[in-house]
Amino acid sequence: MPKISAAKGVIINDSRGEKTIEVAILSGDIETKASVPSGKSRGKHEAKPAEPEKALQNLDKIMRAAALKDFRNIREFDDFLLELDGTPDKRNLGANTTLALSVCFARLLAKEKNIPLYEILNNESASASSFPRLFANLINGGLHVDHDLNPLPFQEYLVIPQAHDPDESLRSVFSFIESLKSILVSRGAGERFGDEGGFVVSGVNPELGLEILDETRRIHDGNVDFGIDAAASSLYSGKDGIYKWRESGWNNEELARIYKWIAKRYGLLSIEDPFDEDKEEEWIGFMRDLRDKEESDLWVVGDDLTVTNAERIKNAAEANAANAVIIKPNQRGTVSETIRAADLAKQFGWKVIVSHRSGETEDDFIADLAYGIGADGLKAGSPLRGERLVKYKRLIEIKKSLENKEQ
Ligand code: PEP
Ligand code: MG
């Protein structure tokens, strides 16, 4: 039963150069660390992070309250944080402060029990552990690209190897990138990158990213599917129901027609955030239409809609607004609430994709989480960027350690 004797935090820079926190906790002679990413296309309903300076002050306050307390498992520790914060969105302590501590505590338990982190996470989960498919964002658009580069309207054009084996999948993503480079060169596109390390393609036609991926798929040796994250909350103008990007604009019916067209033409596996986070009726209509046309094997993925919040997932599932979900620990602010949200989504028969944020650190926690809770996908950006690659490499490390155990 670990007691935390000290916690210290420092301010570091994330992959976008913005300030975030790294926290270390101490119990006896065990020290563990965690750092927290941050999003740019953030959902309105996410838990609220504190300014990094304030987060460090809050850390001291939490440590004073935790003095001499014992916590038997992650849930007990997280419940202590929830009670101390006392708000539904962590606005007192900050979801970044609570998440950093919660991840440190999970790592502390793992070290104390001398078992891997994913096993500690699996103990909290109702699911069996398994390897997720990789969702690699290879063409970046929307808010993740400098506006002057005239990015495509959709935020992410994802390449998803069919293999579940992380080693084989990562190799497939790297070889896809090589082919993609040659296609981009042949189209005269320069080598510019977005926040998640994907290539930048300029244009207003949202289909263009998929057209390029499809051309690449024809020369790529391996089986891959595609997905998109439209991140439609950041396109929604709030006026006359119009989604806007530069000189283009679509109402929800026009967008739905585009989605159905591209889903069929490119055999899409997934469409994330097709509509605004507060326009649930548009999601419900789209899902109904897919069912009527017997195309309901498309993953319609909630991110800003559901924000890793069990209550919002329940409402969306009961309303039939989606059939899959993005799970981002910092949208909620503790490890156990994150796992509970994923478990609930699975109970509704939804697919679960654990995800990074666009401003990342080198913390690889989400890889253990994805394997430990048996997620269907891990979305961690382009492996050309170190802070993304560490997540994919951690999955491979887990696989190797399991193989060694078997021998
Ligand atoms: C996303 O929208 O899925 C995403 C990773 O972006 P951000 O971290 O900017 O919210
Ligand atoms: Mg998203």
Short mmCIF file of C-alpha atoms and ligand atoms in Angstrom, two decimals:
data_model
loop_
_atom_site.label_atom_id
_atom_site.label_comp_id
_atom_site.label_asym_id
_atom_site.label_seq_id
_atom_site.Cartn_x
_atom_site.Cartn_y
_atom_site.Cartn_z
CA MET A 1 0.00 0.00 0.00
CA PRO A 2 2.07 2.92 -1.22
CA LYS A 3 2.25 6.20 0.65
CA ILE A 4 3.47 9.14 -1.37
CA SER A 5 6.24 10.94 0.48
CA ALA A 6 6.90 13.75 -2.03
CA ALA A 7 5.84 15.11 -5.40
CA LYS A 8 7.65 17.64 -7.50
CA GLY A 9 6.77 19.16 -10.81
CA VAL A 10 8.59 21.06 -13.52
CA ILE A 11 7.41 22.97 -16.55
CA ILE A 12 8.55 21.45 -19.86
CA ASN A 13 7.73 22.17 -23.51
CA ASP A 14 5.47 19.92 -25.54
CA SER A 15 6.02 19.03 -29.22
CA ARG A 16 4.41 22.34 -30.27
CA GLY A 17 6.75 24.24 -27.94
CA GLU A 18 3.96 25.10 -25.53
CA LYS A 19 4.31 24.81 -21.77
CA THR A 20 3.10 21.71 -19.99
CA ILE A 21 3.96 19.85 -16.78
CA GLU A 22 6.09 16.87 -15.85
CA VAL A 23 5.53 15.44 -12.39
CA ALA A 24 7.57 12.99 -10.30
CA ILE A 25 6.37 11.27 -7.13
CA LEU A 26 8.37 9.46 -4.51
CA SER A 27 7.42 6.52 -2.30
CA GLY A 28 10.26 4.99 -0.27
CA ASP A 29 13.03 4.68 -2.80
CA ILE A 30 10.70 4.35 -5.79
CA GLU A 31 10.31 7.37 -8.07
CA THR A 32 7.92 7.56 -11.01
CA LYS A 33 7.27 10.30 -13.56
CA ALA A 34 4.56 11.39 -15.98
CA SER A 35 4.01 14.30 -18.33
CA VAL A 36 0.81 15.59 -19.86
CA PRO A 37 -0.03 16.44 -23.50
CA SER A 38 -2.40 19.12 -24.72
CA GLY A 39 -4.91 19.41 -27.55
CA LYS A 40 -5.51 22.23 -30.01
CA SER A 41 -8.91 21.19 -31.39
CA ARG A 42 -10.16 20.72 -27.85
CA GLY A 43 -13.73 19.68 -27.07
CA LYS A 44 -15.84 22.22 -25.23
CA HIS A 45 -16.85 19.57 -22.69
CA GLU A 46 -13.37 18.33 -21.78
CA ALA A 47 -12.11 18.55 -18.19
CA LYS A 48 -10.19 21.80 -17.66
CA PRO A 49 -6.40 21.95 -17.35
CA ALA A 50 -4.75 24.52 -15.05
CA GLU A 51 -2.09 26.96 -16.27
CA PRO A 52 1.22 25.09 -15.78
CA GLU A 53 2.42 27.47 -13.02
CA LYS A 54 -0.89 27.05 -11.19
CA ALA A 55 -0.75 23.26 -11.71
CA LEU A 56 2.57 23.17 -9.83
CA GLN A 57 1.10 25.15 -6.92
CA ASN A 58 -1.86 22.76 -6.86
CA LEU A 59 0.57 19.86 -6.62
CA ASP A 60 1.80 21.14 -3.26
CA LYS A 61 -1.75 21.51 -2.02
CA ILE A 62 -2.58 17.93 -3.05
CA MET A 63 0.54 16.58 -1.36
CA ARG A 64 -0.37 18.27 1.91
CA ALA A 65 -3.81 16.60 1.76
CA ALA A 66 -2.31 13.21 0.83
CA ALA A 67 0.21 13.18 3.69
CA LEU A 68 0.18 9.88 5.58
CA LYS A 69 -2.69 8.47 3.51
CA ASP A 70 -2.53 4.93 2.06
CA PHE A 71 -4.04 4.10 -1.31
CA ARG A 72 -4.59 0.46 -2.23
CA ASN A 73 -5.34 0.90 -5.92
CA ILE A 74 -5.65 3.50 -8.69
CA ARG A 75 -9.30 4.04 -8.01
CA GLU A 76 -8.75 4.92 -4.35
CA PHE A 77 -6.09 7.42 -5.29
CA ASP A 78 -8.20 8.94 -8.07
CA ASP A 79 -11.26 9.16 -5.81
CA PHE A 80 -9.13 11.12 -3.33
CA LEU A 81 -8.21 13.56 -6.15
CA LEU A 82 -11.84 13.85 -7.26
CA GLU A 83 -13.03 14.61 -3.76
CA LEU A 84 -10.31 17.19 -3.17
CA ASP A 85 -11.12 18.90 -6.49
CA GLY A 86 -14.88 18.82 -5.89
CA THR A 87 -15.93 19.96 -9.39
CA PRO A 88 -17.29 17.97 -12.37
CA ASP A 89 -14.54 19.24 -14.71
CA LYS A 90 -11.44 19.36 -12.43
CA ARG A 91 -11.43 23.14 -12.64
CA ASN A 92 -10.02 23.55 -9.12
CA LEU A 93 -6.96 21.32 -9.34
CA GLY A 94 -6.66 21.16 -13.13
CA ALA A 95 -7.10 17.97 -15.19
CA ASN A 96 -3.39 18.15 -16.14
CA THR A 97 -2.35 18.14 -12.44
CA THR A 98 -4.65 15.25 -11.55
CA LEU A 99 -3.73 13.19 -14.64
CA ALA A 100 0.02 13.56 -14.09
CA LEU A 101 -0.39 12.36 -10.49
CA SER A 102 -2.78 9.57 -11.44
CA VAL A 103 -0.36 8.21 -14.09
CA CYS A 104 2.57 8.52 -11.64
CA PHE A 105 0.55 6.57 -9.09
CA ALA A 106 -0.30 3.78 -11.58
CA ARG A 107 3.42 3.51 -12.37
CA LEU A 108 4.22 3.46 -8.66
CA LEU A 109 1.86 0.52 -8.09
CA ALA A 110 3.40 -1.32 -11.02
CA LYS A 111 6.91 -0.83 -9.66
CA GLU A 112 5.94 -1.77 -6.15
CA LYS A 113 4.27 -4.97 -7.28
CA ASN A 114 6.99 -5.55 -9.84
CA ILE A 115 4.54 -6.04 -12.69
CA PRO A 116 4.20 -4.20 -16.01
CA LEU A 117 2.12 -1.02 -16.14
CA TYR A 118 -0.35 -2.51 -18.63
CA GLU A 119 -1.18 -5.22 -16.07
CA ILE A 120 -2.05 -2.63 -13.42
CA LEU A 121 -4.29 -0.92 -16.00
CA ASN A 122 -5.81 -4.23 -17.03
CA ASN A 123 -6.69 -4.94 -13.37
CA GLU A 124 -8.84 -1.77 -13.43
CA SER A 125 -10.55 -2.77 -16.66
CA ALA A 126 -13.37 -5.20 -17.44
CA SER A 127 -11.67 -6.16 -20.74
CA ALA A 128 -8.93 -8.59 -21.68
CA SER A 129 -5.69 -7.06 -22.93
CA SER A 130 -4.94 -7.18 -26.67
CA PHE A 131 -2.95 -5.32 -29.30
CA PRO A 132 -4.72 -2.42 -31.01
CA ARG A 133 -4.54 -1.56 -34.70
CA LEU A 134 -2.37 1.49 -35.42
CA PHE A 135 -4.13 4.65 -36.61
CA ALA A 136 -1.32 6.75 -38.14
CA ASN A 137 -2.20 10.28 -39.21
CA LEU A 138 -0.07 10.74 -42.34
CA ILE A 139 -1.73 13.80 -43.90
CA ASN A 140 -2.45 16.66 -41.50
CA GLY A 141 -5.01 19.40 -42.10
CA GLY A 142 -7.40 21.72 -40.28
CA LEU A 143 -6.18 23.40 -37.10
CA HIS A 144 -3.04 21.23 -36.95
CA VAL A 145 -1.40 23.06 -39.84
CA ASP A 146 -0.25 26.66 -40.22
CA HIS A 147 -3.17 28.49 -41.85
CA ASP A 148 -0.87 30.15 -44.43
CA LEU A 149 -0.07 26.72 -45.91
CA ASN A 150 -3.68 26.45 -47.07
CA PRO A 151 -4.31 23.05 -45.39
CA LEU A 152 -7.09 20.62 -46.27
CA PRO A 153 -10.33 21.03 -44.28
CA PHE A 154 -10.25 17.68 -42.47
CA GLN A 155 -7.76 17.49 -39.63
CA GLU A 156 -6.51 13.92 -40.11
CA TYR A 157 -6.12 11.44 -42.96
CA LEU A 158 -5.29 8.16 -41.25
CA VAL A 159 -3.57 5.04 -42.52
CA ILE A 160 -4.60 1.92 -40.57
CA PRO A 161 -2.70 -1.32 -41.23
CA GLN A 162 -4.94 -4.38 -41.01
CA ALA A 163 -2.42 -6.33 -38.92
CA HIS A 164 -2.78 -6.28 -35.14
CA ASP A 165 0.86 -7.18 -34.63
CA PRO A 166 2.52 -3.86 -33.64
CA ASP A 167 5.87 -4.70 -35.24
CA GLU A 168 4.38 -5.65 -38.58
CA SER A 169 1.98 -2.67 -38.48
CA LEU A 170 4.71 -0.14 -37.77
CA ARG A 171 6.81 -1.53 -40.62
CA SER A 172 3.79 -1.21 -42.87
CA VAL A 173 3.27 2.45 -41.84
CA PHE A 174 6.95 3.29 -42.51
CA SER A 175 6.90 1.64 -45.95
CA PHE A 176 3.61 3.44 -46.72
CA ILE A 177 5.32 6.73 -45.82
CA GLU A 178 8.13 5.99 -48.29
CA SER A 179 5.61 5.41 -51.10
CA LEU A 180 3.59 8.44 -50.03
CA LYS A 181 6.69 10.64 -50.29
CA SER A 182 7.21 9.57 -53.89
CA ILE A 183 3.56 10.27 -54.76
CA LEU A 184 3.76 13.69 -53.12
CA VAL A 185 6.96 14.49 -55.05
CA SER A 186 5.31 13.43 -58.31
CA ARG A 187 2.46 15.84 -57.51
CA GLY A 188 4.93 18.63 -56.77
CA ALA A 189 3.95 18.82 -53.09
CA GLY A 190 6.71 20.11 -50.81
CA GLU A 191 7.78 18.42 -47.59
CA ARG A 192 5.90 20.38 -44.94
CA PHE A 193 4.57 18.79 -41.77
CA GLY A 194 1.66 19.42 -39.41
CA ASP A 195 1.53 19.16 -35.60
CA GLU A 196 1.31 15.36 -35.59
CA GLY A 197 4.13 14.86 -38.09
CA GLY A 198 1.90 14.13 -41.09
CA PHE A 199 2.51 15.73 -44.49
CA VAL A 200 0.75 18.92 -45.47
CA VAL A 201 -1.28 18.94 -48.66
CA SER A 202 -2.75 22.26 -49.76
CA GLY A 203 -6.26 22.60 -51.15
CA VAL A 204 -9.90 23.07 -50.28
CA ASN A 205 -11.30 19.74 -51.50
CA PRO A 206 -11.57 17.48 -48.42
CA GLU A 207 -11.33 14.38 -50.64
CA LEU A 208 -7.84 15.25 -51.91
CA GLY A 209 -6.04 13.70 -48.91
CA LEU A 210 -7.79 10.38 -49.52
CA GLU A 211 -7.15 10.52 -53.25
CA ILE A 212 -3.41 10.79 -52.51
CA LEU A 213 -3.48 8.01 -49.91
CA ASP A 214 -5.37 5.82 -52.39
CA GLU A 215 -2.83 6.44 -55.14
CA THR A 216 -0.16 5.43 -52.61
CA ARG A 217 -2.06 2.31 -51.60
CA ARG A 218 -1.92 1.10 -55.20
CA ILE A 219 1.89 0.98 -55.09
CA HIS A 220 2.16 -0.06 -51.42
CA ASP A 221 2.88 -3.65 -50.54
CA GLY A 222 0.56 -4.44 -47.61
CA ASN A 223 -3.05 -4.23 -46.50
CA VAL A 224 -4.15 -0.93 -45.04
CA ASP A 225 -7.47 0.80 -44.42
CA PHE A 226 -8.10 4.53 -44.21
CA GLY A 227 -9.94 6.77 -41.79
CA ILE A 228 -10.45 10.49 -41.29
CA ASP A 229 -10.92 12.85 -38.38
CA ALA A 230 -13.05 15.68 -39.75
CA ALA A 231 -12.81 17.45 -36.35
CA ALA A 232 -16.04 19.14 -37.42
CA SER A 233 -16.45 21.17 -34.21
CA SER A 234 -13.57 23.31 -35.44
CA LEU A 235 -15.28 23.75 -38.84
CA TYR A 236 -18.66 24.68 -37.38
CA SER A 237 -19.29 28.37 -37.81
CA GLY A 238 -22.24 28.47 -35.41
CA LYS A 239 -24.14 30.46 -38.05
CA ASP A 240 -27.04 29.06 -40.10
CA GLY A 241 -25.85 25.50 -39.41
CA ILE A 242 -22.88 25.97 -41.76
CA TYR A 243 -19.50 24.22 -41.51
CA LYS A 244 -16.85 26.46 -43.06
CA TRP A 245 -13.28 26.17 -44.23
CA ARG A 246 -11.68 29.10 -46.03
CA GLU A 247 -13.93 29.91 -48.99
CA SER A 248 -15.90 26.61 -48.74
CA GLY A 249 -19.00 25.92 -46.68
CA TRP A 250 -21.30 22.93 -46.19
CA ASN A 251 -24.48 22.30 -44.26
CA ASN A 252 -24.78 19.02 -42.37
CA GLU A 253 -26.60 17.26 -45.20
CA GLU A 254 -23.90 18.19 -47.69
CA LEU A 255 -21.24 16.99 -45.27
CA ALA A 256 -23.11 13.72 -44.75
CA ARG A 257 -23.22 13.22 -48.53
CA ILE A 258 -19.43 13.79 -48.72
CA TYR A 259 -18.86 11.27 -45.91
CA LYS A 260 -21.02 8.63 -47.53
CA TRP A 261 -19.33 9.18 -50.88
CA ILE A 262 -15.77 8.95 -49.54
CA ALA A 263 -16.64 6.03 -47.23
CA LYS A 264 -17.75 4.02 -50.23
CA ARG A 265 -15.12 5.16 -52.69
CA TYR A 266 -12.12 4.57 -50.39
CA GLY A 267 -13.61 1.79 -48.25
CA LEU A 268 -13.16 3.92 -45.11
CA LEU A 269 -12.89 2.14 -41.77
CA SER A 270 -13.65 5.20 -39.63
CA ILE A 271 -14.92 8.77 -39.59
CA GLU A 272 -14.21 10.74 -36.40
CA ASP A 273 -16.16 13.82 -35.31
CA PRO A 274 -18.23 14.13 -38.50
CA PHE A 275 -20.41 16.85 -36.93
CA ASP A 276 -20.23 19.49 -34.23
CA GLU A 277 -19.97 18.42 -30.57
CA ASP A 278 -23.35 20.00 -29.71
CA LYS A 279 -25.26 18.85 -32.81
CA GLU A 280 -26.13 15.35 -31.63
CA GLU A 281 -29.20 15.27 -33.87
CA GLU A 282 -26.92 15.46 -36.92
CA TRP A 283 -24.94 12.44 -35.68
CA ILE A 284 -28.16 10.51 -35.02
CA GLY A 285 -29.47 11.26 -38.54
CA PHE A 286 -26.18 10.12 -40.09
CA MET A 287 -26.17 6.87 -38.11
CA ARG A 288 -29.80 6.22 -39.08
CA ASP A 289 -28.97 6.74 -42.73
CA LEU A 290 -26.03 4.32 -42.54
CA ARG A 291 -28.26 1.68 -40.93
CA ASP A 292 -30.95 2.14 -43.59
CA LYS A 293 -28.35 1.64 -46.30
CA GLU A 294 -26.79 -1.29 -44.42
CA GLU A 295 -23.47 0.51 -44.21
CA SER A 296 -23.27 0.43 -40.44
CA ASP A 297 -19.87 -1.30 -40.37
CA LEU A 298 -18.33 2.19 -40.73
CA TRP A 299 -16.91 3.32 -37.37
CA VAL A 300 -18.55 6.65 -36.52
CA VAL A 301 -16.20 7.89 -33.82
CA GLY A 302 -16.99 10.39 -31.06
CA ASP A 303 -14.15 12.56 -29.80
CA ASP A 304 -15.29 16.14 -29.02
CA LEU A 305 -18.82 14.68 -28.74
CA THR A 306 -17.94 12.27 -25.95
CA VAL A 307 -14.67 13.65 -24.42
CA THR A 308 -13.81 10.40 -22.53
CA ASN A 309 -16.73 11.16 -20.22
CA ALA A 310 -18.79 8.11 -19.18
CA GLU A 311 -21.99 10.14 -18.89
CA ARG A 312 -21.63 11.67 -22.37
CA ILE A 313 -20.75 8.23 -23.83
CA LYS A 314 -23.87 6.74 -22.22
CA ASN A 315 -26.09 9.50 -23.61
CA ALA A 316 -24.58 9.19 -27.09
CA ALA A 317 -24.86 5.39 -27.09
CA GLU A 318 -28.48 5.43 -25.92
CA ALA A 319 -29.31 8.01 -28.60
CA ASN A 320 -27.46 5.93 -31.22
CA ALA A 321 -25.30 8.90 -32.17
CA ALA A 322 -22.05 6.96 -32.79
CA ASN A 323 -20.63 3.45 -32.58
CA ALA A 324 -17.00 4.10 -31.61
CA VAL A 325 -15.09 6.41 -29.32
CA ILE A 326 -11.77 8.19 -28.87
CA ILE A 327 -10.27 7.76 -25.41
CA LYS A 328 -7.86 10.52 -24.32
CA PRO A 329 -6.79 10.46 -20.66
CA ASN A 330 -6.35 14.24 -20.43
CA GLN A 331 -9.91 14.88 -21.59
CA ARG A 332 -11.01 13.41 -18.26
CA GLY A 333 -8.08 13.84 -15.89
CA THR A 334 -7.66 10.52 -14.07
CA VAL A 335 -6.66 7.01 -15.12
CA SER A 336 -9.57 5.18 -13.50
CA GLU A 337 -12.24 7.47 -15.00
CA THR A 338 -10.56 7.02 -18.40
CA ILE A 339 -10.71 3.22 -18.08
CA ARG A 340 -14.32 3.36 -16.88
CA ALA A 341 -15.29 5.44 -19.92
CA ALA A 342 -13.65 2.92 -22.27
CA ASP A 343 -15.28 -0.04 -20.51
CA LEU A 344 -18.69 1.57 -20.74
CA ALA A 345 -18.27 2.22 -24.46
CA LYS A 346 -17.38 -1.45 -24.94
CA GLN A 347 -20.48 -2.52 -23.02
CA PHE A 348 -22.52 -0.66 -25.63
CA GLY A 349 -20.68 -2.63 -28.34
CA TRP A 350 -18.63 0.39 -29.43
CA LYS A 351 -15.11 0.27 -30.84
CA VAL A 352 -12.49 1.99 -28.65
CA ILE A 353 -9.52 3.99 -29.96
CA VAL A 354 -6.99 5.27 -27.41
CA SER A 355 -5.46 8.54 -28.64
CA HIS A 356 -2.60 10.99 -28.18
CA ARG A 357 -3.05 14.80 -28.39
CA SER A 358 -1.65 17.10 -31.05
CA GLY A 359 0.77 18.69 -28.53
CA GLU A 360 2.61 15.63 -27.17
CA THR A 361 5.44 14.73 -24.81
CA GLU A 362 7.67 11.67 -24.79
CA ASP A 363 5.48 9.93 -22.24
CA ASP A 364 4.35 6.55 -23.65
CA PHE A 365 1.55 5.86 -21.14
CA ILE A 366 -1.17 5.55 -23.81
CA ALA A 367 0.54 2.48 -25.31
CA ASP A 368 0.22 0.55 -22.03
CA LEU A 369 -3.32 1.85 -21.72
CA ALA A 370 -4.32 0.74 -25.24
CA TYR A 371 -2.90 -2.77 -24.73
CA GLY A 372 -4.03 -3.07 -21.10
CA ILE A 373 -7.69 -2.29 -21.81
CA GLY A 374 -7.76 -4.19 -25.11
CA ALA A 375 -8.48 -1.14 -27.27
CA ASP A 376 -9.35 -1.69 -30.92
CA GLY A 377 -7.05 1.14 -32.02
CA LEU A 378 -4.15 3.34 -30.94
CA LYS A 379 -4.05 6.73 -32.67
CA ALA A 380 -0.63 8.28 -32.15
CA GLY A 381 0.21 10.32 -35.25
CA SER A 382 3.07 9.89 -37.70
CA PRO A 383 6.00 7.74 -36.51
CA LEU A 384 8.36 10.21 -38.21
CA ARG A 385 8.09 12.29 -35.03
CA GLY A 386 9.90 11.01 -31.94
CA GLU A 387 7.17 11.88 -29.45
CA ARG A 388 4.72 9.75 -31.53
CA LEU A 389 7.19 6.96 -32.31
CA VAL A 390 7.77 6.23 -28.60
CA LYS A 391 4.13 5.18 -28.25
CA TYR A 392 4.34 2.69 -31.14
CA LYS A 393 7.72 1.43 -29.92
CA ARG A 394 6.33 0.79 -26.46
CA LEU A 395 3.69 -1.52 -27.98
CA ILE A 396 6.48 -3.46 -29.70
CA GLU A 397 8.39 -3.62 -26.40
CA ILE A 398 5.28 -5.06 -24.72
CA LYS A 399 4.99 -7.67 -27.46
CA LYS A 400 8.67 -8.65 -27.09
CA SER A 401 8.38 -8.93 -23.31
CA LEU A 402 5.35 -11.23 -23.69
CA GLU A 403 7.26 -13.41 -26.15
CA ASN A 404 10.19 -13.64 -23.73
CA LYS A 405 7.84 -14.67 -20.94
CA GLU A 406 6.47 -17.50 -23.07
CA GLN A 407 9.94 -18.92 -23.77
C1 PEP B 1 -8.00 14.92 -32.23
O1 PEP B 1 -8.86 15.77 -32.49
O2 PEP B 1 -8.29 13.73 -32.29
C2 PEP B 1 -6.65 15.35 -31.81
C3 PEP B 1 -5.71 14.45 -31.51
O3 PEP B 1 -6.42 16.68 -31.79
P1 PEP B 1 -6.22 17.59 -30.50
O4 PEP B 1 -5.25 16.90 -29.61
O5 PEP B 1 -5.68 18.89 -31.07
O6 PEP B 1 -7.57 17.73 -29.88
MG MG B 2 -10.38 14.07 -32.96
#
